[in-house]
Amino acid sequence: MKRKISCFCDNVFEADVPEEIDLDAAREYLDQIQNGTFLNFTCPGCGKKHKPEFPISVLWPSKQLRFEVFPEMQRGDFYRQKKGLDEKNGPYTPETIIGYPELADRLAVLRDGFDPVPVEAIKYFLHLKAEDQYPDGEMDIWYSGSSGGSLTFHIHGIRQNEVAVMKVPLSLYEKTLDDYKKQPKSGIFSALRVRAYLSVKNTMRPDELK
């Protein structure tokens, strides 16, 4: 569908934005989401690049998944229950994702064969550890891949214009996964989910959004 994008040069232009994408039918979307070029547009007036976020459905039939992705600016509305999943007919149980960076993160986790729940739990523990050392930082923690028997996470916000890299042993992921399977609704595993939305960010929202 056509969407209007406003540029700082006061130019308003239209762009074709899909309402739904299928990652199996169009594999290039997965690559674009991972490398940050998904739905990037250039203003025809001044040449400035724009990376707007629009609501979109993301299907991944081979993994029996469907995500309803909301823009980051609608996070508060989601917690206030002004935004939620559309009850569309389909074979897959829909899940919520908020923001394109979180979409890229989740798809990378699934691509590498990991369960998102223990990965989000590990992010929570990493956040607690980083917060103890840098209490004034506003941090985001993202999964970035796995190799050599470990999972790698990037921590943004500890220092300006710097990204910290943290490697977590695969054994910790496996233990966290085992704990989750034994008690899926206990402790942190319950706190990670709000309705159909799984994210470490659920544990960090302000009181007025709880």
Short mmCIF file of C-alpha atoms in Angstrom, two decimals:
data_model
loop_
_atom_site.label_atom_id
_atom_site.label_comp_id
_atom_site.label_asym_id
_atom_site.label_seq_id
_atom_site.Cartn_x
_atom_site.Cartn_y
_atom_site.Cartn_z
CA MET A 1 0.00 0.00 0.00
CA LYS A 2 1.01 3.63 -0.45
CA ARG A 3 2.41 5.43 2.59
CA LYS A 4 3.31 9.11 2.91
CA ILE A 5 6.75 10.00 4.28
CA SER A 6 7.59 13.52 5.41
CA CYS A 7 11.16 14.72 4.98
CA PHE A 8 12.97 17.46 6.91
CA CYS A 9 13.22 19.38 3.64
CA ASP A 10 9.39 19.77 3.81
CA ASN A 11 8.94 17.37 0.92
CA VAL A 12 6.24 14.70 1.33
CA PHE A 13 6.58 11.67 -0.90
CA GLU A 14 4.81 8.34 -1.29
CA ALA A 15 6.38 4.92 -0.93
CA ASP A 16 5.08 1.41 -1.55
CA VAL A 17 5.00 -0.45 1.76
CA PRO A 18 3.79 -4.06 1.92
CA GLU A 19 1.21 -4.94 4.55
CA GLU A 20 2.53 -8.49 4.73
CA ILE A 21 5.72 -10.27 3.73
CA ASP A 22 6.58 -13.97 3.46
CA LEU A 23 10.17 -14.81 4.36
CA ASP A 24 10.05 -18.13 2.53
CA ALA A 25 8.59 -16.70 -0.67
CA ALA A 26 10.95 -13.70 -0.73
CA ARG A 27 14.20 -14.64 1.02
CA GLU A 28 15.68 -11.21 0.29
CA TYR A 29 13.45 -9.73 3.00
CA LEU A 30 15.27 -11.74 5.66
CA ASP A 31 18.61 -10.38 4.48
CA GLN A 32 17.27 -6.81 4.32
CA ILE A 33 15.87 -7.00 7.85
CA GLN A 34 19.18 -8.35 9.15
CA ASN A 35 21.37 -5.73 7.45
CA GLY A 36 19.09 -2.77 8.23
CA THR A 37 18.04 -1.95 4.66
CA PHE A 38 14.46 -3.16 5.02
CA LEU A 39 11.95 -0.46 3.99
CA ASN A 40 14.59 2.23 3.55
CA PHE A 41 13.54 5.12 1.34
CA THR A 42 15.29 8.12 -0.21
CA CYS A 43 13.65 11.52 -0.42
CA PRO A 44 13.41 12.48 -4.11
CA GLY A 45 13.75 16.14 -3.15
CA CYS A 46 16.97 16.23 -1.11
CA GLY A 47 18.31 12.68 -1.22
CA LYS A 48 18.04 12.08 2.54
CA LYS A 49 17.61 8.44 3.54
CA HIS A 50 14.63 7.52 5.72
CA LYS A 51 14.06 4.41 7.83
CA PRO A 52 10.42 4.73 8.92
CA GLU A 53 8.64 1.95 10.78
CA PHE A 54 5.17 0.89 9.66
CA PRO A 55 2.95 -1.90 11.01
CA ILE A 56 3.56 -5.07 9.05
CA SER A 57 2.79 -8.79 9.20
CA VAL A 58 5.78 -11.10 8.79
CA LEU A 59 5.11 -14.71 7.83
CA TRP A 60 7.67 -17.50 8.10
CA PRO A 61 5.70 -20.60 7.03
CA SER A 62 8.63 -23.03 7.19
CA LYS A 63 8.91 -22.23 10.90
CA GLN A 64 5.14 -21.95 11.40
CA LEU A 65 5.45 -18.38 12.61
CA ARG A 66 3.63 -15.12 12.07
CA PHE A 67 4.65 -11.84 13.66
CA GLU A 68 2.58 -8.68 13.89
CA VAL A 69 5.17 -5.91 14.03
CA PHE A 70 4.30 -2.51 15.52
CA PRO A 71 6.47 0.61 15.27
CA GLU A 72 8.53 1.47 18.34
CA MET A 73 6.51 4.68 18.74
CA GLN A 74 3.43 2.53 19.48
CA ARG A 75 5.03 0.71 22.43
CA GLY A 76 3.12 2.76 24.99
CA ASP A 77 -0.16 2.17 23.17
CA PHE A 78 0.50 -1.57 23.21
CA TYR A 79 1.01 -1.61 26.97
CA ARG A 80 -2.13 0.51 27.42
CA GLN A 81 -3.88 -2.11 25.26
CA LYS A 82 -4.70 0.40 22.56
CA LYS A 83 -2.68 -1.70 20.15
CA GLY A 84 -2.84 -5.45 19.83
CA LEU A 85 -2.92 -8.29 17.39
CA ASP A 86 -5.43 -8.35 14.59
CA GLU A 87 -7.34 -11.59 14.74
CA LYS A 88 -6.55 -12.67 11.19
CA ASN A 89 -7.40 -16.12 9.94
CA GLY A 90 -4.35 -18.26 9.42
CA PRO A 91 -2.61 -21.47 10.43
CA TYR A 92 -0.06 -19.91 12.76
CA THR A 93 -0.39 -18.42 16.23
CA PRO A 94 0.56 -14.75 15.89
CA GLU A 95 3.13 -13.05 18.09
CA THR A 96 3.81 -9.37 18.68
CA ILE A 97 7.11 -7.64 17.98
CA ILE A 98 7.72 -3.94 18.61
CA GLY A 99 10.24 -2.13 16.44
CA TYR A 100 12.28 -3.29 13.45
CA PRO A 101 15.51 -3.80 15.47
CA GLU A 102 13.64 -6.27 17.65
CA LEU A 103 12.33 -7.98 14.52
CA ALA A 104 15.90 -8.36 13.21
CA ASP A 105 17.01 -9.73 16.58
CA ARG A 106 14.19 -12.30 16.78
CA LEU A 107 14.69 -13.54 13.24
CA ALA A 108 18.43 -13.97 13.87
CA VAL A 109 17.73 -16.03 16.99
CA LEU A 110 15.31 -18.27 15.11
CA ARG A 111 17.57 -18.48 12.06
CA ASP A 112 20.34 -19.86 14.29
CA GLY A 113 18.02 -22.44 15.83
CA PHE A 114 17.65 -21.02 19.33
CA ASP A 115 14.56 -20.67 21.48
CA PRO A 116 13.76 -16.95 21.96
CA VAL A 117 12.63 -17.33 25.60
CA PRO A 118 15.99 -18.34 27.15
CA VAL A 119 17.74 -15.84 24.87
CA GLU A 120 15.56 -13.03 26.25
CA ALA A 121 16.21 -14.33 29.78
CA ILE A 122 19.96 -14.17 29.17
CA LYS A 123 19.55 -10.59 27.96
CA TYR A 124 17.82 -9.80 31.25
CA PHE A 125 20.73 -11.16 33.31
CA LEU A 126 23.25 -9.33 31.12
CA HIS A 127 21.29 -6.13 31.62
CA LEU A 128 21.36 -6.55 35.40
CA LYS A 129 25.10 -7.12 35.31
CA ALA A 130 25.73 -4.11 33.08
CA GLU A 131 23.39 -1.92 35.13
CA ASP A 132 25.38 -2.68 38.30
CA GLN A 133 28.52 -1.34 36.63
CA TYR A 134 26.90 1.47 34.64
CA PRO A 135 23.77 2.53 36.56
CA ASP A 136 23.22 5.66 34.45
CA GLY A 137 23.28 3.90 31.09
CA GLU A 138 20.17 3.35 28.99
CA MET A 139 21.06 0.05 27.45
CA ASP A 140 19.79 -2.09 24.62
CA ILE A 141 21.04 -5.65 24.31
CA TRP A 142 20.82 -7.50 21.00
CA TYR A 143 21.71 -11.02 19.93
CA SER A 144 24.26 -10.93 17.12
CA GLY A 145 25.13 -14.56 16.37
CA SER A 146 26.78 -17.72 17.62
CA SER A 147 30.09 -19.44 17.03
CA GLY A 148 32.72 -21.46 18.83
CA GLY A 149 30.33 -22.73 21.50
CA SER A 150 29.04 -19.32 22.56
CA LEU A 151 26.28 -16.79 21.84
CA THR A 152 27.34 -13.20 21.17
CA PHE A 153 25.40 -10.16 22.35
CA HIS A 154 25.97 -6.49 21.59
CA ILE A 155 25.26 -4.01 24.38
CA HIS A 156 24.47 -0.46 23.28
CA GLY A 157 24.33 2.53 25.62
CA ILE A 158 27.08 1.83 28.13
CA ARG A 159 29.24 4.53 26.57
CA GLN A 160 28.39 6.96 23.84
CA ASN A 161 29.23 5.72 20.34
CA GLU A 162 30.54 2.42 21.71
CA VAL A 163 29.17 -1.10 21.58
CA ALA A 164 30.19 -3.68 24.16
CA VAL A 165 30.47 -7.30 23.04
CA MET A 166 29.55 -10.08 25.44
CA LYS A 167 29.99 -13.78 24.73
CA VAL A 168 27.83 -16.23 26.66
CA PRO A 169 28.69 -19.94 26.80
CA LEU A 170 26.28 -22.23 24.97
CA SER A 171 26.08 -24.23 28.21
CA LEU A 172 24.39 -21.25 29.91
CA TYR A 173 21.82 -21.06 27.14
CA GLU A 174 21.17 -24.81 27.45
CA LYS A 175 20.76 -24.57 31.24
CA THR A 176 18.37 -21.62 30.87
CA LEU A 177 16.40 -23.54 28.24
CA ASP A 178 16.19 -26.55 30.56
CA ASP A 179 14.97 -24.32 33.42
CA TYR A 180 12.35 -22.82 31.11
CA LYS A 181 11.07 -26.23 30.02
CA LYS A 182 10.76 -27.35 33.65
CA GLN A 183 9.00 -24.20 34.91
CA PRO A 184 7.84 -22.10 31.93
CA LYS A 185 5.68 -19.76 34.02
CA SER A 186 8.04 -19.11 36.89
CA GLY A 187 10.15 -16.09 37.73
CA ILE A 188 11.77 -14.28 34.87
CA PHE A 189 10.10 -16.45 32.22
CA SER A 190 6.70 -15.09 33.21
CA ALA A 191 7.95 -11.50 33.41
CA LEU A 192 9.33 -11.67 29.87
CA ARG A 193 5.88 -11.97 28.31
CA VAL A 194 2.98 -9.52 28.08
CA ARG A 195 0.11 -11.09 26.19
CA ALA A 196 1.53 -12.18 22.81
CA TYR A 197 4.67 -10.07 23.23
CA LEU A 198 7.91 -11.74 24.35
CA SER A 199 10.75 -9.33 25.14
CA VAL A 200 13.25 -8.41 27.82
CA LYS A 201 11.87 -4.88 27.43
CA ASN A 202 8.73 -6.03 29.26
CA THR A 203 10.80 -6.22 32.45
CA MET A 204 11.98 -2.61 32.09
CA ARG A 205 8.80 -0.70 31.36
CA PRO A 206 7.86 2.13 33.76
CA ASP A 207 5.25 1.57 36.45
CA GLU A 208 2.60 3.57 34.57
CA LEU A 209 2.75 1.04 31.74
CA LYS A 210 2.41 -2.05 33.95
#
